[in-house]
C-alpha positions as protocol buffer text, in pm:
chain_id: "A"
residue {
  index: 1
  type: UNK
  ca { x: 12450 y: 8880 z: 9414 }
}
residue {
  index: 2
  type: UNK
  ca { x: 12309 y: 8541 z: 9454 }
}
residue {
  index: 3
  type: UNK
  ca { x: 12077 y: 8459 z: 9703 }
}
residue {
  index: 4
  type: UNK
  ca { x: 12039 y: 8086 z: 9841 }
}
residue {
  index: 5
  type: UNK
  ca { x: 11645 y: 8042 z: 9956 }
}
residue {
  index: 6
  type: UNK
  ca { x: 11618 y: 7721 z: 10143 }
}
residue {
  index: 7
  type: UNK
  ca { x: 11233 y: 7582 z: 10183 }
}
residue {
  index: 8
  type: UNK
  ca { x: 11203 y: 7318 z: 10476 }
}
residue {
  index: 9
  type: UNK
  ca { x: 10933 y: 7160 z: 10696 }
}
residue {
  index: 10
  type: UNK
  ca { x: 10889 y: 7303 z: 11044 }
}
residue {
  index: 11
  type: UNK
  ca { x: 10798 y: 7074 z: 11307 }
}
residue {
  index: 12
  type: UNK
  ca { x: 10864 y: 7186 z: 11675 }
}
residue {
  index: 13
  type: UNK
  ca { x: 10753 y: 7485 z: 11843 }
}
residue {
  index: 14
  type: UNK
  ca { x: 11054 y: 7700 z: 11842 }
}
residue {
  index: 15
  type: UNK
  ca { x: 11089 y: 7678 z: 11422 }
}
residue {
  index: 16
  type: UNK
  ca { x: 10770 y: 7755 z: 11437 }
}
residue {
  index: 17
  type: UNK
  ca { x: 10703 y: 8078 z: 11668 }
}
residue {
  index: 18
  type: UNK
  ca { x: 10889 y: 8274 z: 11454 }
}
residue {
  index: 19
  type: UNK
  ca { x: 10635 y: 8324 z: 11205 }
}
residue {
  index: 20
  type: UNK
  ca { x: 10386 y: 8447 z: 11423 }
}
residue {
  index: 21
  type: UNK
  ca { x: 10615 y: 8767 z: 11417 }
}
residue {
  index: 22
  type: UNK
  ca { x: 10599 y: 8733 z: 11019 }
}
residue {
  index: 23
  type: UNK
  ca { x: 10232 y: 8742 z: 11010 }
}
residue {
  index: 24
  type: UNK
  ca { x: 10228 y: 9102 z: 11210 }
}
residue {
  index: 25
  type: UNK
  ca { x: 10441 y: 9231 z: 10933 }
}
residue {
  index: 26
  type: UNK
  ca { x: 10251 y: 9058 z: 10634 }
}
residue {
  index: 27
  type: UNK
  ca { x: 9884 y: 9149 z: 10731 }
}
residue {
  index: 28
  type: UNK
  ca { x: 9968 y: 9426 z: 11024 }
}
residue {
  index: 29
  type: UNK
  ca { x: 9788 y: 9241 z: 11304 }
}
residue {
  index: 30
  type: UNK
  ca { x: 9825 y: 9195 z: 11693 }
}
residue {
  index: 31
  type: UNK
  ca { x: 9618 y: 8847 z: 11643 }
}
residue {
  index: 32
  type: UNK
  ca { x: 9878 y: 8603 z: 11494 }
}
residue {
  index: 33
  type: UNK
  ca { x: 9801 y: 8213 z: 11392 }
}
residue {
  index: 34
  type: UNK
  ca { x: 9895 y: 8060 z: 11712 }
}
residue {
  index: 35
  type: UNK
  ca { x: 10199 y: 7851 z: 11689 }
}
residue {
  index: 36
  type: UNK
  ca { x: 10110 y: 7555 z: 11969 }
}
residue {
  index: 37
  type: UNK
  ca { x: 9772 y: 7514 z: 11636 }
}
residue {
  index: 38
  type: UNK
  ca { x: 10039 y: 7504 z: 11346 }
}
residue {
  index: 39
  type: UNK
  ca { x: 10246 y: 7241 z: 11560 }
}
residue {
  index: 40
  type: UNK
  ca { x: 9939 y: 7037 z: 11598 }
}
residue {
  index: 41
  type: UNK
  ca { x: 9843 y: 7070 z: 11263 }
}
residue {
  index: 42
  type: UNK
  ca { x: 10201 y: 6977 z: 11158 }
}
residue {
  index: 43
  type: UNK
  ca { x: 10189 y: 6637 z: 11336 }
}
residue {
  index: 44
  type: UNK
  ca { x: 9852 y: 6511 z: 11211 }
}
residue {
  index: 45
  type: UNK
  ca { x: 9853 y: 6563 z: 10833 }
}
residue {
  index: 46
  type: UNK
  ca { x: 9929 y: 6885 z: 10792 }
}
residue {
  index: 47
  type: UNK
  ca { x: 10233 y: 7101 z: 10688 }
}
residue {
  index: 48
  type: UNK
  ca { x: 10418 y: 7406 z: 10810 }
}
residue {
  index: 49
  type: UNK
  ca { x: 10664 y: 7550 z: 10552 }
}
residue {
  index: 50
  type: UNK
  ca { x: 10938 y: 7802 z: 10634 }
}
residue {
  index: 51
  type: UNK
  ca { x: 11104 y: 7991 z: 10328 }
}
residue {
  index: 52
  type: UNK
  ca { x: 11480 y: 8101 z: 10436 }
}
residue {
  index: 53
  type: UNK
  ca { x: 11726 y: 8364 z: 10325 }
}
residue {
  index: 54
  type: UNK
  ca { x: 12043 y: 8250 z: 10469 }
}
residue {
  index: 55
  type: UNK
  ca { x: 11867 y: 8113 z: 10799 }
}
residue {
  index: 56
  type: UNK
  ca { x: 11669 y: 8414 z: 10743 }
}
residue {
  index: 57
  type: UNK
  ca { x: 11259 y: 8332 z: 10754 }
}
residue {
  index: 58
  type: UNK
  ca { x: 11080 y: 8562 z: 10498 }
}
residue {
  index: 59
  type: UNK
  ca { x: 10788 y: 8338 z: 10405 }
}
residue {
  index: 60
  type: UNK
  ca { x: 10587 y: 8052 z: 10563 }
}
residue {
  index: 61
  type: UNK
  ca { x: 10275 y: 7846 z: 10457 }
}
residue {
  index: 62
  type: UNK
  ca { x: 10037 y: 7696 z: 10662 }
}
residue {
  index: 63
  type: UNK
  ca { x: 9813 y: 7359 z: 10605 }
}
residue {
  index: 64
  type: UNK
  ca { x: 9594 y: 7124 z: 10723 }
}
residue {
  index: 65
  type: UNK
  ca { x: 9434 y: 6789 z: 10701 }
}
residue {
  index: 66
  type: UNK
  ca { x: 9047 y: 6814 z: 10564 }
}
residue {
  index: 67
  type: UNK
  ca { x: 8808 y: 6558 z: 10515 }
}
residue {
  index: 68
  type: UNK
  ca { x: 8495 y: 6649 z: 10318 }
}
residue {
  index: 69
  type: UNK
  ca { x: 8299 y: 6295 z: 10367 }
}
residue {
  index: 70
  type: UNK
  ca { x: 8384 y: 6098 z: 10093 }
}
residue {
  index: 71
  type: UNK
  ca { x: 8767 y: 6190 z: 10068 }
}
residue {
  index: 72
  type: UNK
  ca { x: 9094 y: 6356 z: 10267 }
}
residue {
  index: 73
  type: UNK
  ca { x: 9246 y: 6673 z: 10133 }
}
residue {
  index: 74
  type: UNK
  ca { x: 9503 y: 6935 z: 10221 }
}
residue {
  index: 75
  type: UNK
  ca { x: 9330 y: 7301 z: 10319 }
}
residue {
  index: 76
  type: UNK
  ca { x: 9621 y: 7543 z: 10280 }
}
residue {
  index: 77
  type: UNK
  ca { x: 9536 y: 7808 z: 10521 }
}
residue {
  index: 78
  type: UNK
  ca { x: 9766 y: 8085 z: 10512 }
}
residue {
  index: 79
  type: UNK
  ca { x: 10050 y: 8212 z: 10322 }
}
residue {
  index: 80
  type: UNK
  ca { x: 10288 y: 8552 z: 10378 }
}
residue {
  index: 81
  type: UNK
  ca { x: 10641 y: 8635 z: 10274 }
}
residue {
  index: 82
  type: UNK
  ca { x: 10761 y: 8912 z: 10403 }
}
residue {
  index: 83
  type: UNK
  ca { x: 10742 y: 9240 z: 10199 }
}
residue {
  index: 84
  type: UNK
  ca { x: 11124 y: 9280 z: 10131 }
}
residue {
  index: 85
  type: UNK
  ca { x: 11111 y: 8986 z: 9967 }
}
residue {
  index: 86
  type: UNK
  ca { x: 10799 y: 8957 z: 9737 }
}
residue {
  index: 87
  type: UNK
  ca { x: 10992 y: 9004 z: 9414 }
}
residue {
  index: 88
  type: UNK
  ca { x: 11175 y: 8699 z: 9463 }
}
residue {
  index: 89
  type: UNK
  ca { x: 10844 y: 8493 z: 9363 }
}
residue {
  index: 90
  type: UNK
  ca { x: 10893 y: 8289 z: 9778 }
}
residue {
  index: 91
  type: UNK
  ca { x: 10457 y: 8237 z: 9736 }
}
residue {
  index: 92
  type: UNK
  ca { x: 10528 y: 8041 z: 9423 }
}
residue {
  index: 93
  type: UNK
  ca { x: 10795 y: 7839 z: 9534 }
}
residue {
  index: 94
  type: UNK
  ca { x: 10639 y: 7781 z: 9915 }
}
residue {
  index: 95
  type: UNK
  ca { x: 10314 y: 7604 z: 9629 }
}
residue {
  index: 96
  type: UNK
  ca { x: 10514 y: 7382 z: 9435 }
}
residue {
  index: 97
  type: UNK
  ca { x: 10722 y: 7247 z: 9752 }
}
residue {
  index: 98
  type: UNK
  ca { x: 10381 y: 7219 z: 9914 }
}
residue {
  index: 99
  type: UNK
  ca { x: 10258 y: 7008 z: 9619 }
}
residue {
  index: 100
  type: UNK
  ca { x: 10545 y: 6787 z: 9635 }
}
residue {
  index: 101
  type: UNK
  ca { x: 10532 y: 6688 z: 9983 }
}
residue {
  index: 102
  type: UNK
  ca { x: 10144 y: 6665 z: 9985 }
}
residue {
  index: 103
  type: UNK
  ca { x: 10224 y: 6413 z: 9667 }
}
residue {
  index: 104
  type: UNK
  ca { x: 10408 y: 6212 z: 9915 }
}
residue {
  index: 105
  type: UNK
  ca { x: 10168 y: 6204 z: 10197 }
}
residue {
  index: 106
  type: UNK
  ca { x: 9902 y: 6094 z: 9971 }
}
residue {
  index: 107
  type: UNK
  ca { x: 9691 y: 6414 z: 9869 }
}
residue {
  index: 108
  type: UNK
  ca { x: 9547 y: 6438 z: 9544 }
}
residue {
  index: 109
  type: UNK
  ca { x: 9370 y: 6747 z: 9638 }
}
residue {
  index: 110
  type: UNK
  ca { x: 9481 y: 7079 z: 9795 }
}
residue {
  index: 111
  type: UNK
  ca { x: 9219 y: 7367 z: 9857 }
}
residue {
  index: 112
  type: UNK
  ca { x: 9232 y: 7697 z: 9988 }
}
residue {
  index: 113
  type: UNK
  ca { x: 9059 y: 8060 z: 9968 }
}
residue {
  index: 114
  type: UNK
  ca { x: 9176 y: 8407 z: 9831 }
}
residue {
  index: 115
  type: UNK
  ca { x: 8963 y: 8758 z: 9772 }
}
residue {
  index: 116
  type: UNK
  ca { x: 8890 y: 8749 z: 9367 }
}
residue {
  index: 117
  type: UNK
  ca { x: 8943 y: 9099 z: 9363 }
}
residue {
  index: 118
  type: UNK
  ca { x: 9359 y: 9040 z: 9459 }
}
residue {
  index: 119
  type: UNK
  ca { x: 9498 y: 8967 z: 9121 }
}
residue {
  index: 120
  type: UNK
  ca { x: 9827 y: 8860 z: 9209 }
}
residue {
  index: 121
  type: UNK
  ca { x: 9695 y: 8635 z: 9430 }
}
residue {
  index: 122
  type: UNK
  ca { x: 9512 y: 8473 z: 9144 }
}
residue {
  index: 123
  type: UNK
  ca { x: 9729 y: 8543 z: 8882 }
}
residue {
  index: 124
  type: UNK
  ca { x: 9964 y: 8309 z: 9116 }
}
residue {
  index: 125
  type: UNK
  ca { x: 9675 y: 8050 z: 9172 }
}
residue {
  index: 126
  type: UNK
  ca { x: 9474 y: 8000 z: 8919 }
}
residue {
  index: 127
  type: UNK
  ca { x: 9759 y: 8104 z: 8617 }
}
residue {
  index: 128
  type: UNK
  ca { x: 10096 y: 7966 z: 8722 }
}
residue {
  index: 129
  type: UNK
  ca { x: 9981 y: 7765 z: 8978 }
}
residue {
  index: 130
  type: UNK
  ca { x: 9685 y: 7555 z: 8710 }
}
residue {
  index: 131
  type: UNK
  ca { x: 9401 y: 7592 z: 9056 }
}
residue {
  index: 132
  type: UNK
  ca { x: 9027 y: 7599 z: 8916 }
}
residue {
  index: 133
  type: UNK
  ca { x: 8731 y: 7777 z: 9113 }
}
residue {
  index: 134
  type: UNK
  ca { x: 8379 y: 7737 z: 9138 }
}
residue {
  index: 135
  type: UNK
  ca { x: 8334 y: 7817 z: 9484 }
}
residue {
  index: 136
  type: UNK
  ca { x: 8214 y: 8193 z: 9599 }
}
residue {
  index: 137
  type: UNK
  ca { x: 8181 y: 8241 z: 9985 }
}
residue {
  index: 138
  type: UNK
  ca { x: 8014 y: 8563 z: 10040 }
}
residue {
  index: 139
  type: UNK
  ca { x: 8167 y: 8713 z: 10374 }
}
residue {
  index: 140
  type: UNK
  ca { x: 8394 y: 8416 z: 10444 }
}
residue {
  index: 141
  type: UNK
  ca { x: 8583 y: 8590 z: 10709 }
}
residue {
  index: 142
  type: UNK
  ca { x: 8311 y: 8850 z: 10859 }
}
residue {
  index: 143
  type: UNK
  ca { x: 8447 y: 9174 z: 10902 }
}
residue {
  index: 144
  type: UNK
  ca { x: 8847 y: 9131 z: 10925 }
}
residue {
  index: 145
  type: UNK
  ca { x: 9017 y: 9399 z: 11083 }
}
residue {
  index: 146
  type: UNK
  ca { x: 9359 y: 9354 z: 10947 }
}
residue {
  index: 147
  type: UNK
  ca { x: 9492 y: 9624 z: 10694 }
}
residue {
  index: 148
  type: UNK
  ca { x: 9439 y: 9426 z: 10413 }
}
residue {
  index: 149
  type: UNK
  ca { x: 9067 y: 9356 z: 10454 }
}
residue {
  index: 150
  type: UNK
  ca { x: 8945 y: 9619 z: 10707 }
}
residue {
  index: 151
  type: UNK
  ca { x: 8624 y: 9823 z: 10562 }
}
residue {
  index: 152
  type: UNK
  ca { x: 8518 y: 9581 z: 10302 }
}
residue {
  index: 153
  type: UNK
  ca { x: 8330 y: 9226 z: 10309 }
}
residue {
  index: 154
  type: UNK
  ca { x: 8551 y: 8938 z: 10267 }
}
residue {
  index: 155
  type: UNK
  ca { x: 8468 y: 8720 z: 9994 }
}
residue {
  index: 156
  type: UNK
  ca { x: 8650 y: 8484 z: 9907 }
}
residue {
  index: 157
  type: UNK
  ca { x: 8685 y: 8214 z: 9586 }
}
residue {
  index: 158
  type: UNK
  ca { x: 8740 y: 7858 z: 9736 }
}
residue {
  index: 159
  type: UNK
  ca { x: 9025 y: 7687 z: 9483 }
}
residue {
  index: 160
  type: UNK
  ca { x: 9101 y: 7322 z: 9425 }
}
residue {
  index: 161
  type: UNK
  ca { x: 9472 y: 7206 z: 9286 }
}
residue {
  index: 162
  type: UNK
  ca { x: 9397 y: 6912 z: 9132 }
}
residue {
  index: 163
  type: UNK
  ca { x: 9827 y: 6839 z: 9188 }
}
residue {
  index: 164
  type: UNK
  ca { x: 9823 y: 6523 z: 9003 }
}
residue {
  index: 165
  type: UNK
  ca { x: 9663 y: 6616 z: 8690 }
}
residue {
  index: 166
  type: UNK
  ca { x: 9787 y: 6700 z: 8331 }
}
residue {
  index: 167
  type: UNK
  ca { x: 9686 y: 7002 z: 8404 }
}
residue {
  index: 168
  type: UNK
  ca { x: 9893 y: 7082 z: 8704 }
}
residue {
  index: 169
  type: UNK
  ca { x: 10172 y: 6903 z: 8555 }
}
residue {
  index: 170
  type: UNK
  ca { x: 10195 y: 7148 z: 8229 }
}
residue {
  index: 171
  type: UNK
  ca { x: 10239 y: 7443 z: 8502 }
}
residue {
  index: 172
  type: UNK
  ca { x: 10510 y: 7272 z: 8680 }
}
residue {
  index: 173
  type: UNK
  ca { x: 10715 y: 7235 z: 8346 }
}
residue {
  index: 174
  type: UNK
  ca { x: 10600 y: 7584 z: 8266 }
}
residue {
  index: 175
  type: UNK
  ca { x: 10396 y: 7575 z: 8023 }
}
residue {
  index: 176
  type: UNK
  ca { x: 10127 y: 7852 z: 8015 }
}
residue {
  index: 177
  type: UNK
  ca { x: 9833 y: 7914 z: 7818 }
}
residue {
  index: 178
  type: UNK
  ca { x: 9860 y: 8251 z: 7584 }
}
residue {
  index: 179
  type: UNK
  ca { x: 9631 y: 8508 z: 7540 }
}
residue {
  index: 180
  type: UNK
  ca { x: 9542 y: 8804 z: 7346 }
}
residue {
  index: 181
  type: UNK
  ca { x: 9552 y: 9158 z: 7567 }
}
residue {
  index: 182
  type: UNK
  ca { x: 9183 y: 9214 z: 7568 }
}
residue {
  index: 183
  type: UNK
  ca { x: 8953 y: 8927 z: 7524 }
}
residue {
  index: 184
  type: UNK
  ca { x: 8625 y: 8982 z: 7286 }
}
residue {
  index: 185
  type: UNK
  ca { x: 8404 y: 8738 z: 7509 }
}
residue {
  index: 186
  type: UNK
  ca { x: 8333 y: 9003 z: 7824 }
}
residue {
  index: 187
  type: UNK
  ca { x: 8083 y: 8965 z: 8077 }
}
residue {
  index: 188
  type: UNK
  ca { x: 8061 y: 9373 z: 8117 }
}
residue {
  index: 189
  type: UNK
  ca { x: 8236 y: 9656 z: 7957 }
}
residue {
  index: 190
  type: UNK
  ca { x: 8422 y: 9918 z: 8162 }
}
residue {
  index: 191
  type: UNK
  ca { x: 8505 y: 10302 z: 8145 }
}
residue {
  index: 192
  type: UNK
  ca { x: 8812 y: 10481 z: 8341 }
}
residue {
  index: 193
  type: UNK
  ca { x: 8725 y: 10725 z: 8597 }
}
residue {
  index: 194
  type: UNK
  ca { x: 8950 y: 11099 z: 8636 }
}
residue {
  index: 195
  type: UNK
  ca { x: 9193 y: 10878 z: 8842 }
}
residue {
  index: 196
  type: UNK
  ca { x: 9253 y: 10628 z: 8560 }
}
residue {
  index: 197
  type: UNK
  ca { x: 9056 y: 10328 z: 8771 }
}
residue {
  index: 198
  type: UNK
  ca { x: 8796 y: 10109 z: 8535 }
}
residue {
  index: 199
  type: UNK
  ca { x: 8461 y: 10127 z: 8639 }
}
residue {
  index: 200
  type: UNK
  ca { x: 8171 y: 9893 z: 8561 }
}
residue {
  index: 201
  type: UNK
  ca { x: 7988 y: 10072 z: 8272 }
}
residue {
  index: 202
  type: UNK
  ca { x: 7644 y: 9957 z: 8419 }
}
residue {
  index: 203
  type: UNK
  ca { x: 7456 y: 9854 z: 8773 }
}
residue {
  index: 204
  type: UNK
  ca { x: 7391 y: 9475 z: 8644 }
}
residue {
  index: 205
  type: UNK
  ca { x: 7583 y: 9193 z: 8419 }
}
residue {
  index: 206
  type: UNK
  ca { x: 7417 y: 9199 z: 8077 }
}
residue {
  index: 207
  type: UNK
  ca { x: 7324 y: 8813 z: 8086 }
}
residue {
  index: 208
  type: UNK
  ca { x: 7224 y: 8817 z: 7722 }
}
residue {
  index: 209
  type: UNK
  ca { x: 7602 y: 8801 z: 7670 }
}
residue {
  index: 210
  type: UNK
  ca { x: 7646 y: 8492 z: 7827 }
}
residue {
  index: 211
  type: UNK
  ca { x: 7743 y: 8238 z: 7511 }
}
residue {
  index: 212
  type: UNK
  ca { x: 7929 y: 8004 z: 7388 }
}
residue {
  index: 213
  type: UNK
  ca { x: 8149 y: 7793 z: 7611 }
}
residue {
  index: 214
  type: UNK
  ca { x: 8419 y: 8094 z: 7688 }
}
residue {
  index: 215
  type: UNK
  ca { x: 8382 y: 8391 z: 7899 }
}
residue {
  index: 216
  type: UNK
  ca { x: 8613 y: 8685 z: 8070 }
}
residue {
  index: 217
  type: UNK
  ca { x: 8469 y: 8873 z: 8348 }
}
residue {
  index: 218
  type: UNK
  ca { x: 8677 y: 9177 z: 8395 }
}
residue {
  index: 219
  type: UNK
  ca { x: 8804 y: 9272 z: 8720 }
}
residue {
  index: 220
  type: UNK
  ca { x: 9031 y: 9592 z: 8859 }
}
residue {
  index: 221
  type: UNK
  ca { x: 9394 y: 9555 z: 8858 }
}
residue {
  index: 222
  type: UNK
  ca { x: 9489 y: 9751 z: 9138 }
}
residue {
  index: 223
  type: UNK
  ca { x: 9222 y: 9662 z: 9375 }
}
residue {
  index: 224
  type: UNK
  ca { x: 9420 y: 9777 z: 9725 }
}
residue {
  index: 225
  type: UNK
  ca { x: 9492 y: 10102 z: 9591 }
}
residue {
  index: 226
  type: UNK
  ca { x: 9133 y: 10159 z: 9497 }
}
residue {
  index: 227
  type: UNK
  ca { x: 9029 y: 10066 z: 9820 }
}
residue {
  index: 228
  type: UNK
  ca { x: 9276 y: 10327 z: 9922 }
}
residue {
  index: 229
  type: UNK
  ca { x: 9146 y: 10594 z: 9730 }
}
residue {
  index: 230
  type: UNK
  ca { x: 8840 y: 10510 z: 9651 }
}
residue {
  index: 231
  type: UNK
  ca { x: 8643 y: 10294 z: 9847 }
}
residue {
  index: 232
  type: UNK
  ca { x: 8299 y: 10339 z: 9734 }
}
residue {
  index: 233
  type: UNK
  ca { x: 8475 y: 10177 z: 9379 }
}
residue {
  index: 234
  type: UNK
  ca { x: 8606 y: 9955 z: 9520 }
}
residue {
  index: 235
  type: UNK
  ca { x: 8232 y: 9848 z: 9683 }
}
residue {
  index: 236
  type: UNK
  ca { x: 8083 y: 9873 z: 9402 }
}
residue {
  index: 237
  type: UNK
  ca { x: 8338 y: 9596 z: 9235 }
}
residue {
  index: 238
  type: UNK
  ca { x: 8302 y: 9374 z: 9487 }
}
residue {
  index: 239
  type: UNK
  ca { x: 7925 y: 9378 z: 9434 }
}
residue {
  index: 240
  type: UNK
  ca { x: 7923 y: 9332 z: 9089 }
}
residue {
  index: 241
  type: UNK
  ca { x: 8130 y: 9095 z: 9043 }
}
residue {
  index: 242
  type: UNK
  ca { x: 8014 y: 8926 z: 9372 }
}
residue {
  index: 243
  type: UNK
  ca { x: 7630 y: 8923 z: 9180 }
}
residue {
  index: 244
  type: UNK
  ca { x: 7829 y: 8777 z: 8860 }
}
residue {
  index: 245
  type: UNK
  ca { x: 8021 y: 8436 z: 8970 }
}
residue {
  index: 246
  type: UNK
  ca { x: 7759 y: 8354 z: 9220 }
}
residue {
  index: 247
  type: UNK
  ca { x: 7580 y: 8368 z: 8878 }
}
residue {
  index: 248
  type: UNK
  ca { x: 7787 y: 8182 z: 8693 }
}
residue {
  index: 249
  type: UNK
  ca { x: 7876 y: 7886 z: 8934 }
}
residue {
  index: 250
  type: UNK
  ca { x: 7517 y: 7803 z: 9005 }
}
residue {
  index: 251
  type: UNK
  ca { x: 7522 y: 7741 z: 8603 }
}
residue {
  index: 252
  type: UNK
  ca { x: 7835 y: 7577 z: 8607 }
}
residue {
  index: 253
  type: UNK
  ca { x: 8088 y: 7757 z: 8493 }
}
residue {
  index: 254
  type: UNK
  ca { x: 8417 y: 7740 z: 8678 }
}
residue {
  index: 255
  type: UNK
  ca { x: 8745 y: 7969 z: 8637 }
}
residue {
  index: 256
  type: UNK
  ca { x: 9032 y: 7811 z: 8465 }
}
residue {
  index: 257
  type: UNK
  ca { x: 9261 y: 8087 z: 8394 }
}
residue {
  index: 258
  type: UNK
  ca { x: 9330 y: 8458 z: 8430 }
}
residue {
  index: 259
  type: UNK
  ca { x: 9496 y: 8729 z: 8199 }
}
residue {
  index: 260
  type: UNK
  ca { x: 9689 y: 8982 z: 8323 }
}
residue {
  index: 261
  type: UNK
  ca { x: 9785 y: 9290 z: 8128 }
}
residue {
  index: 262
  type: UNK
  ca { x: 9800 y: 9620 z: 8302 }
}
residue {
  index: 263
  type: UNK
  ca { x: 10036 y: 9780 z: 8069 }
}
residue {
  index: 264
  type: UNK
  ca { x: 9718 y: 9866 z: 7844 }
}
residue {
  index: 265
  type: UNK
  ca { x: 9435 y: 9871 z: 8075 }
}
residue {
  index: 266
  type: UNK
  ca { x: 9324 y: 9902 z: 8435 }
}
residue {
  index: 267
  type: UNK
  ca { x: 9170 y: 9575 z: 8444 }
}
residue {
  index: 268
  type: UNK
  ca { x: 9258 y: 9216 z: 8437 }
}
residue {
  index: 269
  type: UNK
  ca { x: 9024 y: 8894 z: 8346 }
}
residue {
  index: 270
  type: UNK
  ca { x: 8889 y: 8582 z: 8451 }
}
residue {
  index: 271
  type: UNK
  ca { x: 8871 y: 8310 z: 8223 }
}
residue {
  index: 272
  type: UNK
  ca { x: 8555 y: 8118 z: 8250 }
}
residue {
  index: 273
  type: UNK
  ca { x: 8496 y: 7772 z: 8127 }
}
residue {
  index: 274
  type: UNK
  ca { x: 8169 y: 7549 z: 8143 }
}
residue {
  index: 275
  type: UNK
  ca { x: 8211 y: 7230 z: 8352 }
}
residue {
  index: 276
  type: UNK
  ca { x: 8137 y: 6997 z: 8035 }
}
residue {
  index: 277
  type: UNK
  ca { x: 8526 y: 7038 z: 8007 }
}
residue {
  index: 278
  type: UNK
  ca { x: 8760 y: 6851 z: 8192 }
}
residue {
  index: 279
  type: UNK
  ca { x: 8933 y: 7135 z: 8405 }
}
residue {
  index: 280
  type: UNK
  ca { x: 9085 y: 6937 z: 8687 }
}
């Protein structure tokens, strides 16, 4: 059966307070994004996306205008598709119709935040998508009470989508960069634990292994069901690797890439370049 998705902008209030409904389903809160602040946002150089299913809404993404002091960018605050639908890849194609409308409007420059430790978040961002990061924010939320981030400090990586450059430009005609399953350059070595979950096989990053102008800093694949099961793990993850790009970005390094291969182990990796390159 084929399905016909239809991804518009959403202007007026009544388009719009639908997805306040979407967001209790996507992150299980009473607290929705107000729609009367998306509408606003909408009409002074922002953008509200709706993703449809025959008239259906399953997906949504929210923006606004920023200004940093020297230049105007797009902050793309939120984005949810409903959980019926995540298999049809609606995040992906809500951030390339974003990037073509904020092309029109003038933006060069689209930022936003996501927990490092979701890797299909950044597998979206930072691998298909072409995003960089050398922002951390260390509890960039406080203590969120949603299901999602409940128990658990919210840090966050702060991305920038260059959507102009070369780079950007490769992912939108799909080209990807390849990699081999496990990377020789690590940060930190892992072990599994009784319950098949990787854990960090020491307290502190090993800095003598930091060489070259390539690194991979290893991170947990299945991070909400550790959390789950586990949450002392999962703690002790966000910790480390908390302790390890703070690290790294105040030596400028920045992430350019991440590999994803659960099929032969429990973790996934962040590809770290130094800034001498051109990564935008």
């Amino acid at each position: 059966m084929t399905h016909h998705i239809e991804i518009r902008m959403l202007t007026k209030v009544e388009e719009i307070e639908p997805i306040m409904e979407l967001e209790k389903v996507v992150w299980k809160t009473d607290v929705p994004m107000p729609a009367d602040q998306m509408v606003t946002a909408a009409k002074h150089g922002g953008m509200v996306l709706g993703a449809f299913l025959d008239d259906r809404l399953i997906g949504f993404q929210y923006s606004f205008a920023g200004f940093d002091g020297k230049q105007a960018y797009l902050c793309s605050h939120m984005l949810g598709t409903h959980p019926d639908y995540r298999y049809m890849k609606i995040g992906e194609k809500l951030k390339w119709k974003q990037r073509e409308i904020a092309l029109t409007l003038g933006y060069d420059r689209i930022t936003w935040t996501y927990d490092p430790l979701e890797t299909a978040n950044g597998y979206l961002n930072i691998h298909k998508l072409g995003a960089v990061c050398s922002t951390y924010i260390e509890n960039c939320y406080g203590n969120m009470q949603d299901s999602l981030n409940r128990g658990i400090s919210s840090d966050r990586f702060q991305v920038d989508w260059h959507i102009g450059s070369q780079r950007v430009v490769s992912r939108a005609e799909g080209e990807q960069q390849q990699y081999n399953d496990v990377p020789d350059s690590l940060l930190f070595d892992w072990k599994q634990d009784e319950n098949g979950y990787p854990v960090p096989a020491a307290e502190e990053v090993d800095w003598g292994r930091l060489e070259g102008t390539t690194m991979h800093l290893p991170v947990p694949a299945q991070f909400q069901q550790m959390k789950k099961q586990n949450k002392s793990l999962a703690i002790q993850w966000r910790t480390m690797t908390h302790h390890a790009f703070t690290y790294l970005f105040e030596r400028d390094w920045i992430v350019t890439d991440l590999i994803r291969n659960e099929k032969t182990t429990p973790v996934h990796f962040y590809v770290l370049h130094r800034k001498g390159e051109d990564y935008k």
